[in-house]
Amino acid sequence: MATASSTLAVFFPTKTTITRPHSHSHSHSHCHPLTIKASSNSTNPPLPGRKLRAAVIGGGPAGSSAAEALASGGIETFLFERNPPTTAKPCGGAIPLCMLEEFNIPSHLIDRHVTRMRIFSPSNLSVDFGKTLRPNEFIAMLRREALDSFLRSRAESLGAKLVSGLVTNLELPESSTSPYVVHYTSDNSRHSLPVDVVVGADGANSRVARSIHAGTYACAIAFQERIKLPDHKMEYYNDLAEMYVGNDVSPDFYAWVFPKCDHVAVGTGTVCAKQNIKLFQKGIRERVKHKISGGKVIKVEAHPIPEHPRPIRVRGRVALVGDAAGYVTKCSGEGIYFAAKSGRMCGEAIVKASEGGDRMVNEDDLKREYLRVWDKKYVTTFRFLDLLQRVFYGSNAAREALVELCDDEYVQRMTFESYLYKKLADGDRLQDVKMVWNTIGSLIKCNMVGSK
Amino acid sequence: MSISLALFSPPTQPLSLFSSSPSKPLLTLKPHLSLGPSKFLTTTKASAENGAGTSPSAATALEIQPDQKVAETPQQVVQKGESSVGANGSAGAVEIEEDNVLSQFMDPKWVGGTWDLSQFQKDGKTDWDAVIDAEARRRKWLEGNPETSSNDAPIVFDTSIIPWWAWMKRFHLPEAELLNGRAAMIGFFMAYLVDSLTGVGLVDQMGNFFCKTLLFIAVVGVLLIRKNEDLENLKKLLDETTFYDKQWQATWQDEKPGSSKN
């Protein structure tokens, strides 16, 4: 790192003086453009005799991953979580394979290995996804409370201090070196904690986002009922998850039946027609009537899902990650992996910018090391899924076309590979062209049939 | 990306595809779902009841259906059980009861989850037009009466069994005729106008870059703007395409001075 920083010292100081015209008069002494020094290239002031203090608000996948990255990088980390470890977060609970590897999730946490996915069109034409999966590939279904507890205790074992309390307010500092003060209630008494950097991982109704005036975003509502089925009906869902599309179950999203540890979650979601959510839930119950008859509803839950990123994701020394930042894909509504990944990337960015906790950080560091890296890596994925949602979830005719297209093995393989490994799958050009041709053809045909 | 490229090349019905404007569910129901169980009865079954009048709001929203559907008996017993969950929304353990009467699409030609092509014969050949019509009717009926999916009677009808030339003959050719006619009329008139204004004949016009550009604009215009609503739709489409991107870039916009940049 020292040799790299010495060569980079040529570039960084000039860059920083241009982009930060009204800050850090105290840091000019570090701007020696052409000196080859085996020392840091950062223009941030070193911290006097202590490590950088970071507060991570929210102990879900995003917060725990951020706390883990921060603590293992040598930063004094405080992880705030308001819920006791047994509270179940309403969630689909599906995570891709790459998350199991990247985050070392132990296999005992996985309730089910889903290897088949069935998608039903508005006219109940069904297509089985999963013929192309290799024997070791599956979608892991787990309980959020189990995953969250595991990640939290792992962050704690790496040095993060777990604070059980509800954060009520984040007080913004006056200058670039004074601390952020986190006000929270714990054990019915109010406390406050001064920190240097804040990572907001507190979900869709983020209080941190409100404190820094990060702006609002449109939210979808996801509504689900957990239903305990009789054994022979549960057999059917052993490794199968179902997806239903149609105007009767959701005007702009899909409805699902996901198997959980000993019950199924039947739910639906929507952005534009939230007041009719109960109607859509009834619609999905109607569609799966025979498969869930005789079951008992054991829980009803709902949660908002952000539809797009917040207008401001980094302001001052506060960064938003996970649901608080709005990192949920369209089309599939996947958020757990992106929450954990963004938490980790943000933590690593802070560690890098502060050089292991020795220096203060500023907004530009966060934007450069975290936001830019994140956007470069994932914005194409998000944009592509947005396009898919707009094209295929808009009308019943388009949904029929979607299901018809999914019958193709190439489409299935590309979809699964992109989902499981979060990488643009390696495709055959000729097959791509054929897929595109079939897409247009199906859309046209289904529109003709549907609009008569 | 190859897909986005292809989506911009003109298919015959481009604009209905991208209508992401939310269509209200056909089963419009008054928002107070807690007003007693009777309201739940008619949501999915109303169209089959011939003006039974139990829920006027739901019935009026649906279209007149052809007479080949099953007349439905209301599911009083089942719905009462289910509606109590919705009414109070609490996690009571409610039994989901077995339904006895199915709402199903019934048609003599619809056999085993697909259309029986042998019943569509005309002069010894399959009448594909009739198949397309039948499927369109079925889908329209399903819009108003969504069916329960069933493992025992899966739907297997796939539009890919209809040969491509049937689609061409039925839909593409008439539309192509219309559009070509429009293009020809515009072309003739504009060529005449330019000739009378500038004296440049048709052959010489084709050699001119400006005229070629006008020709291109005319062709693209005829292809994309087919109905009056298309102008609005195109503008909306352009906005929508860039909207999501704008949301992602929002955080990179320059902030006004004076905001906290600590």
XYZ file of C-alpha atoms in Angstrom:
714
model
C 0.000 0.000 0.000
C 2.858 2.367 0.786
C 4.404 2.110 -2.659
C 1.046 2.542 -4.290
C 0.255 5.594 -2.247
C 3.577 7.176 -3.026
C 2.925 7.025 -6.743
C -0.642 8.120 -6.270
C 0.520 11.107 -4.260
C 1.214 12.675 -7.607
C -2.450 12.567 -8.543
C -4.557 12.754 -5.422
C -3.591 16.102 -3.967
C -4.235 17.911 -7.236
C -7.595 16.218 -7.543
C -8.672 17.072 -4.053
C -7.769 20.710 -4.238
C -9.909 21.106 -7.332
C -12.989 19.331 -6.070
C -13.148 20.711 -2.602
C -12.799 24.444 -2.906
C -14.285 25.371 0.424
C -12.905 22.966 2.915
C -9.930 21.737 4.809
C -7.677 24.744 5.028
C -5.795 22.768 7.609
C -4.958 20.052 5.149
C -2.997 22.101 2.654
C 0.204 21.243 4.394
C -0.232 17.687 3.121
C -0.543 18.654 -0.548
C 2.910 18.055 -1.963
C 2.145 17.165 -5.570
C 5.457 15.740 -6.644
C 6.984 14.454 -3.459
C 7.566 10.752 -3.399
C 6.867 10.042 0.214
C 6.288 6.693 1.796
C 3.401 8.150 3.716
C -0.327 8.610 3.284
C -1.792 10.476 0.368
C -4.925 11.547 2.164
C -5.479 15.167 2.990
C -7.678 14.354 5.941
C -6.406 15.233 9.378
C -5.096 12.370 11.504
C -7.089 11.598 14.591
C -5.413 12.482 17.856
C -4.619 9.302 19.741
C -7.836 7.487 19.010
C -9.434 5.478 16.242
C -12.268 6.689 14.032
C -15.657 6.150 15.651
C -18.450 4.853 13.457
C -22.103 4.305 14.290
C -24.080 1.842 12.214
C -27.778 2.414 12.738
C -29.770 -0.724 12.043
C -28.654 -4.281 12.619
C -30.029 -6.067 9.576
C -27.922 -7.580 6.785
C -26.733 -4.143 5.645
C -25.859 -2.862 9.102
C -24.199 -6.063 10.258
C -22.070 -6.307 7.120
C -21.041 -2.674 7.468
C -20.209 -3.171 11.138
C -18.232 -6.283 10.292
C -16.166 -4.521 7.646
C -15.598 -1.526 9.899
C -14.659 -3.496 12.969
C -12.278 -5.792 11.143
C -10.667 -2.728 9.597
C -9.800 -1.366 13.012
C -12.523 1.227 13.432
C -14.389 1.644 16.693
C -17.870 0.546 15.663
C -21.218 0.816 17.407
C -24.076 -1.219 15.944
C -27.562 -0.026 16.921
C -30.532 -2.355 16.683
C -33.978 -1.748 18.132
C -35.583 -5.176 17.813
C -34.905 -8.165 19.993
C -33.202 -10.944 18.004
C -36.367 -13.003 17.679
C -38.493 -10.463 15.837
C -39.287 -11.808 12.382
C -38.903 -9.261 9.644
C -41.541 -9.592 6.907
C -39.474 -10.757 3.993
C -39.339 -13.272 1.195
C -36.184 -14.683 2.654
C -34.516 -15.836 -0.544
C -30.830 -15.279 -1.070
C -28.652 -16.072 -4.085
C -25.741 -18.507 -4.073
C -23.107 -15.824 -4.296
C -24.215 -14.450 -0.963
C -23.609 -17.786 0.727
C -20.050 -17.753 -0.508
C -19.216 -14.100 -0.149
C -20.634 -13.783 3.336
C -19.809 -17.281 4.591
C -23.358 -18.110 5.580
C -23.337 -21.511 7.287
C -25.623 -24.121 5.799
C -27.488 -24.796 9.024
C -29.226 -21.453 8.628
C -30.802 -22.489 5.348
C -34.334 -23.785 5.797
C -34.949 -24.908 2.262
C -33.090 -25.397 -0.966
C -35.409 -24.280 -3.712
C -34.490 -25.868 -7.012
C -37.698 -25.386 -8.912
C -39.592 -22.244 -9.590
C -42.920 -22.241 -11.334
C -44.301 -19.125 -12.934
C -47.995 -18.821 -13.760
C -49.368 -16.451 -16.352
C -52.728 -14.708 -16.044
C -54.306 -17.599 -17.934
C -52.552 -20.065 -15.632
C -50.136 -21.266 -18.243
C -47.264 -22.498 -16.134
C -43.606 -22.885 -16.868
C -41.091 -24.732 -14.748
C -37.878 -22.939 -14.136
C -34.987 -24.911 -12.910
C -34.300 -27.502 -15.566
C -30.964 -25.860 -16.170
C -29.783 -25.812 -12.576
C -26.730 -27.838 -11.766
C -26.914 -30.238 -8.805
C -25.197 -27.849 -6.414
C -27.221 -24.804 -7.401
C -30.294 -23.684 -5.550
C -32.006 -20.670 -4.085
C -31.562 -20.608 -0.348
C -34.632 -19.789 1.720
C -34.015 -18.788 5.265
C -35.640 -17.034 8.153
C -34.625 -13.417 8.477
C -34.387 -13.536 12.232
C -31.909 -16.407 12.014
C -29.798 -14.701 9.371
C -29.866 -11.320 11.054
C -28.892 -12.737 14.444
C -26.044 -14.674 12.925
C -24.655 -11.665 11.085
C -25.028 -9.443 14.131
C -23.220 -11.801 16.457
C -20.475 -12.250 13.912
C -20.013 -8.474 13.734
C -19.930 -8.401 17.504
C -17.296 -11.117 17.664
C -15.108 -9.070 15.328
C -15.167 -6.118 17.666
C -18.331 -4.133 16.976
C -20.183 -2.980 20.063
C -23.839 -3.940 19.939
C -26.190 -1.314 21.344
C -29.748 -2.415 21.915
C -31.865 0.662 21.577
C -33.972 2.823 19.306
C -32.207 5.696 17.616
C -34.442 8.739 17.798
C -32.397 11.477 16.247
C -29.098 12.201 14.574
C -27.639 15.573 15.423
C -25.627 17.079 12.607
C -22.263 18.653 13.397
C -21.281 22.265 12.926
C -17.825 21.780 11.495
C -15.921 19.182 9.596
C -14.266 17.771 12.668
C -16.981 17.937 15.282
C -18.878 14.717 15.857
C -22.333 13.514 14.871
C -24.362 12.864 17.997
C -26.609 9.818 17.947
C -29.526 10.190 20.351
C -31.115 6.922 21.352
C -33.340 5.390 23.985
C -32.299 2.230 25.716
C -33.855 0.664 28.819
C -36.347 3.515 28.972
C -33.645 6.128 29.327
C -32.186 8.483 26.810
C -28.548 8.427 25.837
C -26.360 10.085 23.301
C -23.206 8.978 21.616
C -20.813 11.166 19.643
C -19.298 9.530 16.563
C -17.369 10.647 13.515
C -19.060 8.669 10.764
C -22.595 7.326 10.516
C -23.820 4.488 8.329
C -27.583 4.529 7.962
C -28.815 0.949 7.573
C -32.200 1.360 9.200
C -34.440 0.284 6.391
C -37.226 1.744 4.335
C -38.381 4.241 6.963
C -34.869 5.341 7.737
C -34.569 7.887 10.489
C -30.999 8.628 9.483
C -32.177 9.505 5.989
C -34.712 11.871 7.470
C -32.086 13.533 9.667
C -29.842 14.303 6.747
C -32.744 15.303 4.496
C -31.921 12.660 1.977
C -35.272 12.899 0.258
C -38.007 10.338 -0.121
C -38.666 7.568 -2.557
C -41.654 5.729 -3.888
C -42.307 2.518 -2.023
C -44.090 -0.634 -2.977
C -45.982 -2.468 -0.314
C -45.375 -6.176 0.123
C -48.116 -8.019 1.926
C -47.932 -11.650 2.893
C -49.662 -14.248 4.958
C -47.834 -17.137 6.497
C -49.930 -20.246 6.156
C -49.292 -23.559 7.786
C -50.302 -26.320 5.420
C -51.241 -29.928 6.075
C -48.315 -32.255 5.448
C -49.343 -33.684 2.123
C -49.872 -30.185 0.719
C -46.543 -29.047 2.131
C -44.827 -31.900 0.263
C -45.700 -30.210 -2.973
C -43.775 -27.118 -1.935
C -40.763 -29.009 -0.680
C -38.319 -27.415 -3.063
C -40.674 -25.433 -5.211
C -41.441 -21.729 -5.153
C -44.250 -20.286 -7.216
C -44.700 -16.926 -8.867
C -48.011 -15.653 -10.160
C -48.524 -12.731 -12.503
C -51.750 -11.135 -13.559
C -53.886 -8.110 -12.986
C -55.892 -10.025 -10.410
C -52.894 -10.543 -8.172
C -50.897 -7.408 -8.795
C -51.059 -4.636 -11.366
C -47.347 -4.014 -11.441
C -45.587 -6.765 -9.551
C -46.012 -10.460 -8.894
C -47.542 -12.620 -6.212
C -45.667 -15.498 -4.680
C -45.866 -18.691 -2.710
C -42.533 -19.278 -1.024
C -41.858 -22.274 1.180
C -40.391 -21.507 4.564
C -39.234 -23.806 7.342
C -42.577 -25.407 8.106
C -45.085 -23.168 6.395
C -45.556 -21.218 3.195
C -45.664 -17.507 2.708
C -48.367 -16.408 0.298
C -48.159 -12.786 -0.607
C -48.244 -10.057 -3.195
C -47.046 -6.536 -3.677
C -47.814 -3.376 -5.572
C -46.672 0.182 -5.991
C -49.489 1.963 -7.664
C -52.548 0.390 -6.127
C -51.661 0.077 -2.458
C -55.209 0.615 -1.256
C -56.279 -2.522 -3.089
C -53.615 -4.725 -1.579
C -56.133 -6.825 0.316
C -57.972 -7.405 -2.913
C -54.823 -8.651 -4.547
C -54.101 -10.878 -1.608
C -57.517 -12.344 -2.068
C -56.695 -12.767 -5.730
C -53.597 -14.801 -5.026
C -55.434 -16.875 -2.471
C -58.004 -17.644 -5.132
C -55.352 -18.666 -7.591
C -53.742 -21.126 -5.220
C -56.943 -22.165 -3.571
C -56.586 -25.905 -3.925
C -52.959 -25.967 -2.985
C -53.447 -24.182 0.305
C -56.892 -25.350 1.279
C -56.960 -26.723 4.779
C -54.146 -24.457 5.820
C -54.143 -22.096 8.773
C -53.034 -18.508 8.584
C -50.512 -18.047 11.355
C -49.324 -14.539 10.626
C -50.186 -11.555 8.481
C -47.482 -9.037 7.759
C -46.664 -6.168 5.445
C -43.659 -4.024 4.756
C -42.695 -1.212 2.419
C -40.113 -1.909 -0.255
C -38.253 0.996 -1.854
C -38.641 1.276 -5.584
C -35.605 3.339 -6.454
C -32.622 4.940 -4.733
C -33.043 7.975 -2.563
C -32.128 11.308 -4.137
C -29.215 11.692 -1.734
C -27.335 8.631 -0.554
C -24.281 10.283 0.950
C -24.272 13.605 2.718
C -21.546 14.884 4.982
C -20.075 11.942 6.828
C -23.290 9.950 6.657
C -23.782 7.171 4.132
C -26.950 5.203 3.504
C -26.860 1.515 2.655
C -29.347 -1.244 1.958
C -33.066 -0.491 2.005
C -32.397 2.932 3.503
C -30.569 3.850 0.306
C -33.174 2.143 -1.852
C -31.098 -0.733 -3.226
C -33.920 -3.035 -4.154
C -34.119 -4.363 -7.684
C -37.237 -3.951 -9.701
C -38.842 -6.963 -11.312
C -37.761 -9.377 -8.602
C -37.772 -7.163 -5.551
C -34.506 -8.585 -4.301
C -32.864 -6.656 -1.528
C -31.027 -8.824 0.982
C -27.911 -9.439 -1.071
C -27.628 -5.828 -2.171
C -28.127 -4.636 1.383
C -25.344 -6.831 2.700
C -23.048 -6.018 -0.183
C -23.584 -2.270 0.077
C -23.009 -2.420 3.827
C -19.761 -4.225 3.327
C -18.634 -1.905 0.530
C -19.426 1.143 2.605
C -17.546 -0.255 5.586
C -14.553 -1.080 3.439
C -14.689 2.371 1.863
C -14.551 4.031 5.270
C -11.684 1.793 6.357
C -9.751 2.617 3.220
C -10.421 6.362 3.316
C -9.504 6.594 6.981
C -6.519 4.295 6.562
C -7.590 1.859 9.194
C -9.218 4.381 11.469
C -6.296 6.750 11.774
C -7.725 9.648 9.835
C -10.971 11.514 9.609
C -13.057 10.999 6.467
C -15.207 13.393 4.513
C -18.067 13.327 2.043
C -15.868 13.085 -1.019
C -14.131 10.029 0.358
C -17.451 8.326 0.886
C -18.682 9.245 -2.544
C -15.507 8.177 -4.261
C -14.818 4.938 -2.434
C -18.336 3.734 -1.864
C -20.907 5.356 -4.145
C -18.866 5.425 -7.288
C -17.710 1.842 -6.876
C -21.228 0.677 -6.095
C -22.815 2.522 -8.993
C -20.225 1.294 -11.430
C -20.758 -2.259 -10.344
C -24.513 -2.499 -10.120
C -26.288 0.299 -11.921
C -26.513 -1.713 -15.131
C -28.121 -4.613 -13.300
C -30.696 -2.335 -11.713
C -31.421 -0.551 -14.962
C -31.885 -3.801 -16.838
C -34.329 -5.142 -14.274
C -36.226 -1.868 -14.410
C -36.529 -2.294 -18.156
C -37.770 -5.844 -17.735
C -40.361 -4.734 -15.238
C -41.639 -1.970 -17.449
C -41.901 -4.195 -20.490
C -43.248 -7.378 -18.950
C -45.291 -6.360 -15.949
C -47.329 -3.688 -17.659
C -50.284 -5.638 -18.942
C -51.731 -9.114 -18.933
C -50.709 -9.574 -22.546
C -47.094 -8.764 -21.713
C -47.209 -11.171 -18.788
C -48.431 -13.959 -21.026
C -45.531 -13.205 -23.328
C -43.137 -13.351 -20.376
C -44.290 -16.798 -19.369
C -44.134 -18.046 -22.940
C -40.589 -16.796 -23.253
C -39.561 -18.452 -20.020
C -40.193 -21.822 -21.544
C -36.960 -21.492 -23.440
C -33.972 -23.212 -21.899
C -31.535 -20.477 -22.830
C -33.658 -17.836 -21.135
C -33.867 -19.957 -18.015
C -30.165 -20.545 -17.910
C -29.312 -16.862 -18.353
C -31.850 -15.816 -15.760
C -30.640 -18.223 -13.131
C -26.994 -17.555 -13.715
C -27.484 -13.829 -13.518
C -29.544 -14.188 -10.359
C -27.374 -16.703 -8.552
C -24.018 -15.164 -9.312
C -24.942 -11.526 -9.845
C -22.763 -11.419 -12.915
C -23.765 -10.866 -16.469
C -23.999 -14.457 -17.623
C -21.802 -15.646 -20.470
C -24.094 -15.952 -23.420
C -23.988 -17.234 -26.932
C -24.477 -14.369 -29.372
C -26.622 -16.405 -31.706
C -28.865 -17.535 -28.876
C -29.117 -13.943 -27.702
C -30.385 -12.852 -31.071
C -32.844 -15.726 -31.128
C -34.019 -14.764 -27.650
C -34.543 -11.170 -28.671
C -36.405 -12.253 -31.775
C -38.646 -14.520 -29.725
C -39.228 -11.733 -27.219
C -40.513 -9.380 -29.856
C -42.541 -12.139 -31.462
C -44.168 -13.218 -28.223
C -44.957 -9.684 -27.191
C -46.595 -8.953 -30.514
C -48.558 -12.187 -30.568
C -49.778 -11.866 -27.015
C -50.756 -8.279 -27.524
C -52.792 -9.213 -30.535
C -54.537 -12.016 -28.735
C -55.011 -10.005 -25.601
C -56.314 -6.821 -27.046
C -59.085 -8.206 -29.201
C -27.516 -3.974 -24.984
C -28.944 -6.103 -27.713
C -32.347 -6.215 -26.119
C -32.764 -2.468 -25.864
C -31.683 -2.099 -29.486
C -34.248 -4.550 -30.659
C -37.017 -2.972 -28.660
C -36.590 0.269 -30.538
C -36.972 -1.234 -33.965
C -40.554 -0.912 -35.061
C -42.793 -3.830 -34.295
C -46.309 -3.573 -35.592
C -47.848 -2.618 -32.281
C -45.119 -0.881 -30.381
C -46.872 1.357 -28.000
C -49.302 -0.855 -26.235
C -46.362 -2.870 -24.978
C -44.880 -0.138 -22.919
C -47.982 1.049 -21.230
C -46.786 0.834 -17.730
C -49.494 3.206 -16.669
C -51.341 1.274 -14.061
C -54.586 -0.225 -15.220
C -56.994 -0.417 -12.377
C -57.911 -3.966 -11.576
C -61.071 -4.921 -13.352
C -62.463 -6.011 -10.059
C -62.975 -2.546 -8.720
C -64.240 -2.759 -5.210
C -65.173 -0.045 -2.803
C -62.204 0.619 -0.558
C -63.964 -0.166 2.705
C -63.272 -3.845 2.737
C -64.441 -4.153 6.283
C -68.057 -3.555 5.379
C -69.160 -7.046 6.066
C -68.547 -10.300 4.295
C -71.087 -9.854 1.537
C -68.812 -7.547 -0.383
C -66.223 -10.287 -0.771
C -68.641 -12.642 -2.453
C -68.881 -10.903 -5.681
C -65.362 -9.860 -6.466
C -64.378 -12.805 -8.587
C -67.695 -14.349 -9.386
C -69.792 -11.338 -10.244
C -69.493 -11.462 -13.966
C -70.828 -14.944 -14.154
C -73.927 -14.039 -12.210
C -76.341 -12.519 -14.655
C -76.855 -9.204 -13.005
C -77.449 -10.772 -9.634
C -77.074 -7.331 -8.209
C -75.351 -8.289 -5.012
C -72.521 -5.895 -5.693
C -73.283 -3.311 -8.325
C -69.810 -1.776 -8.228
C -68.034 -4.968 -9.241
C -70.574 -5.957 -11.849
C -70.559 -2.661 -13.675
C -66.808 -2.662 -14.036
C -66.808 -5.901 -15.973
C -67.654 -6.448 -19.577
C -70.498 -8.347 -21.144
C -69.362 -11.916 -21.339
C -70.277 -14.452 -23.971
C -72.727 -17.054 -22.849
C -70.398 -19.987 -22.628
C -69.410 -19.528 -19.002
C -70.658 -21.454 -16.054
C -73.301 -19.647 -14.073
C -71.805 -19.481 -10.655
C -73.396 -20.088 -7.294
C -72.079 -17.661 -4.735
C -69.586 -19.051 -2.296
C -71.162 -17.910 0.925
C -69.557 -20.394 3.244
C -65.991 -20.037 2.079
C -65.871 -16.299 1.782
C -67.149 -15.661 5.287
C -64.217 -17.564 6.680
C -61.705 -15.754 4.542
C -63.119 -12.306 4.958
C -62.665 -12.256 8.699
C -58.928 -12.362 8.143
C -59.085 -9.399 5.860
C -61.541 -7.516 8.007
C -59.463 -7.279 11.121
C -56.106 -8.112 9.634
C -54.976 -9.807 12.798
C -53.163 -13.093 12.975
C -56.064 -15.279 13.971
C -55.710 -18.892 12.945
C -58.338 -19.067 10.250
C -59.124 -22.218 8.364
C -58.968 -21.939 4.630
C -61.847 -24.058 3.523
C -62.060 -26.312 0.540
C -64.014 -24.850 -2.289
C -66.586 -27.035 -3.972
C -67.538 -25.093 -7.057
C -64.842 -23.927 -9.447
C -65.022 -20.925 -11.639
C -63.667 -22.301 -14.831
C -63.604 -21.494 -18.465
C -65.827 -24.003 -20.201
C -66.037 -24.399 -23.907
C -66.677 -27.484 -26.006
C -63.481 -26.855 -27.963
C -61.327 -26.344 -24.853
C -60.213 -29.807 -23.898
C -57.659 -30.777 -21.306
C -56.131 -27.353 -20.888
C -55.686 -26.644 -24.570
C -57.668 -26.008 -27.700
C -58.661 -29.153 -29.535
C -57.474 -28.352 -33.023
C -59.502 -31.109 -34.593
C -62.614 -29.099 -33.815
C -61.324 -26.103 -35.702
C -61.188 -27.721 -39.098
C -62.430 -25.811 -42.094
C -62.180 -27.383 -45.539
C -59.844 -29.988 -44.159
C -57.352 -27.466 -42.784
C -57.140 -25.882 -39.356
C -58.856 -22.536 -39.185
C -56.171 -20.586 -37.361
C -58.194 -17.415 -37.315
C -60.833 -19.169 -35.280
C -58.183 -20.500 -32.893
C -56.806 -17.012 -32.369
C -60.301 -15.670 -31.840
C -61.140 -18.394 -29.358
C -57.981 -17.796 -27.355
C -58.569 -14.050 -27.330
C -62.057 -14.635 -26.023
C -60.784 -16.968 -23.371
C -58.183 -14.511 -22.161
C -60.698 -11.741 -22.066
C -63.012 -13.867 -19.975
C -60.151 -14.730 -17.646
C -59.440 -11.054 -17.092
C -62.764 -10.818 -15.386
C -62.799 -14.245 -13.798
C -59.338 -15.357 -12.846
C -59.135 -19.083 -12.577
C -57.627 -21.068 -9.808
C -54.467 -22.784 -10.873
C -54.618 -26.506 -10.508
C -52.021 -29.221 -10.592
C -54.432 -31.780 -11.984
C -55.625 -29.719 -14.922
C -52.719 -27.593 -16.065
C -53.089 -25.195 -18.930
C -50.852 -26.204 -21.780
C -51.996 -24.019 -24.619
C -49.097 -22.078 -26.034
C -49.526 -19.551 -28.821
C -46.440 -20.911 -30.536
C -48.450 -23.728 -32.099
C -50.085 -21.175 -34.350
C -47.915 -20.889 -37.461
C -46.272 -17.587 -38.214
C -48.049 -17.046 -41.481
C -51.420 -17.121 -39.724
C -50.331 -14.137 -37.656
C -48.960 -12.378 -40.709
C -52.083 -12.861 -42.751
C -54.355 -11.802 -39.941
C -52.604 -8.865 -38.369
C -49.481 -7.768 -40.115
C -50.708 -7.587 -43.676
C -53.723 -5.314 -43.122
C -51.681 -2.972 -40.975
C -48.804 -2.985 -43.427
C -51.242 -2.147 -46.202
C -52.554 0.778 -44.194
C -49.140 2.147 -43.357
C -47.776 1.727 -46.839
C -50.820 3.500 -48.176
C -50.229 6.418 -45.839
C -46.554 6.560 -46.728
C -47.346 6.505 -50.429
C -49.862 9.306 -50.132
C -47.504 11.465 -48.105
C -44.635 10.661 -50.460
C -46.545 11.535 -53.597
C -47.884 14.752 -52.181
C -44.548 15.916 -50.788
C -42.719 15.044 -54.035
C -45.284 17.053 -55.977
C -45.008 19.972 -53.563
C -41.227 20.075 -53.642
C -41.253 19.790 -57.420
C -43.709 22.652 -57.821
C -41.772 24.848 -55.373
C -38.246 24.173 -56.557
C -38.603 22.587 -59.941
C -36.493 19.628 -58.873
C -37.895 16.425 -60.334
C -38.393 13.226 -58.395
C -35.172 11.559 -59.518
C -33.114 14.634 -58.650
C -34.864 14.939 -55.302
C -33.643 11.507 -54.352
C -30.077 12.617 -54.853
C -30.434 15.483 -52.401
C -29.465 14.886 -48.796
C -32.150 17.141 -47.358
C -34.858 15.374 -49.331
C -33.561 12.022 -48.202
C -33.761 13.217 -44.609
C -37.355 14.313 -45.128
C -38.116 10.915 -46.594
C -36.641 9.205 -43.554
C -38.635 11.387 -41.177
C -41.810 10.653 -43.123
C -41.271 6.891 -42.967
C -40.435 6.916 -39.254
C -43.407 9.147 -38.568
C -45.800 6.840 -40.386
C -44.457 3.853 -38.499
C -44.533 5.341 -35.035
C -47.511 7.648 -35.089
C -50.525 5.600 -35.997
C -53.170 6.971 -33.728
C -53.660 10.357 -32.154
C -52.661 9.030 -28.756
C -49.314 7.881 -30.053
C -47.734 11.314 -29.808
C -48.454 11.457 -26.094
C -47.390 7.863 -25.634
C -44.063 8.436 -27.315
C -43.305 11.397 -25.106
C -44.269 9.435 -22.005
C -42.153 6.530 -23.165
C -39.110 8.735 -23.528
C -39.644 10.144 -20.049
C -40.055 6.733 -18.523
C -36.940 5.384 -20.174
C -34.795 8.014 -18.589
C -36.624 8.341 -15.287
C -35.020 5.472 -13.466
C -31.614 6.559 -14.600
C -32.260 10.057 -13.276
C -33.146 8.629 -9.902
C -29.823 6.836 -9.734
C -27.888 9.914 -10.779
C -29.693 12.172 -8.326
C -27.117 11.680 -5.631
C -24.365 12.908 -7.919
C -26.017 16.220 -8.741
C -24.142 19.225 -7.429
C -25.500 20.284 -4.113
C -26.344 23.892 -3.486
C -23.672 25.735 -1.488
C -24.330 26.009 2.187
C -25.459 22.444 2.626
C -23.484 20.486 5.126
C -20.334 19.283 3.454
C -18.516 18.412 6.637
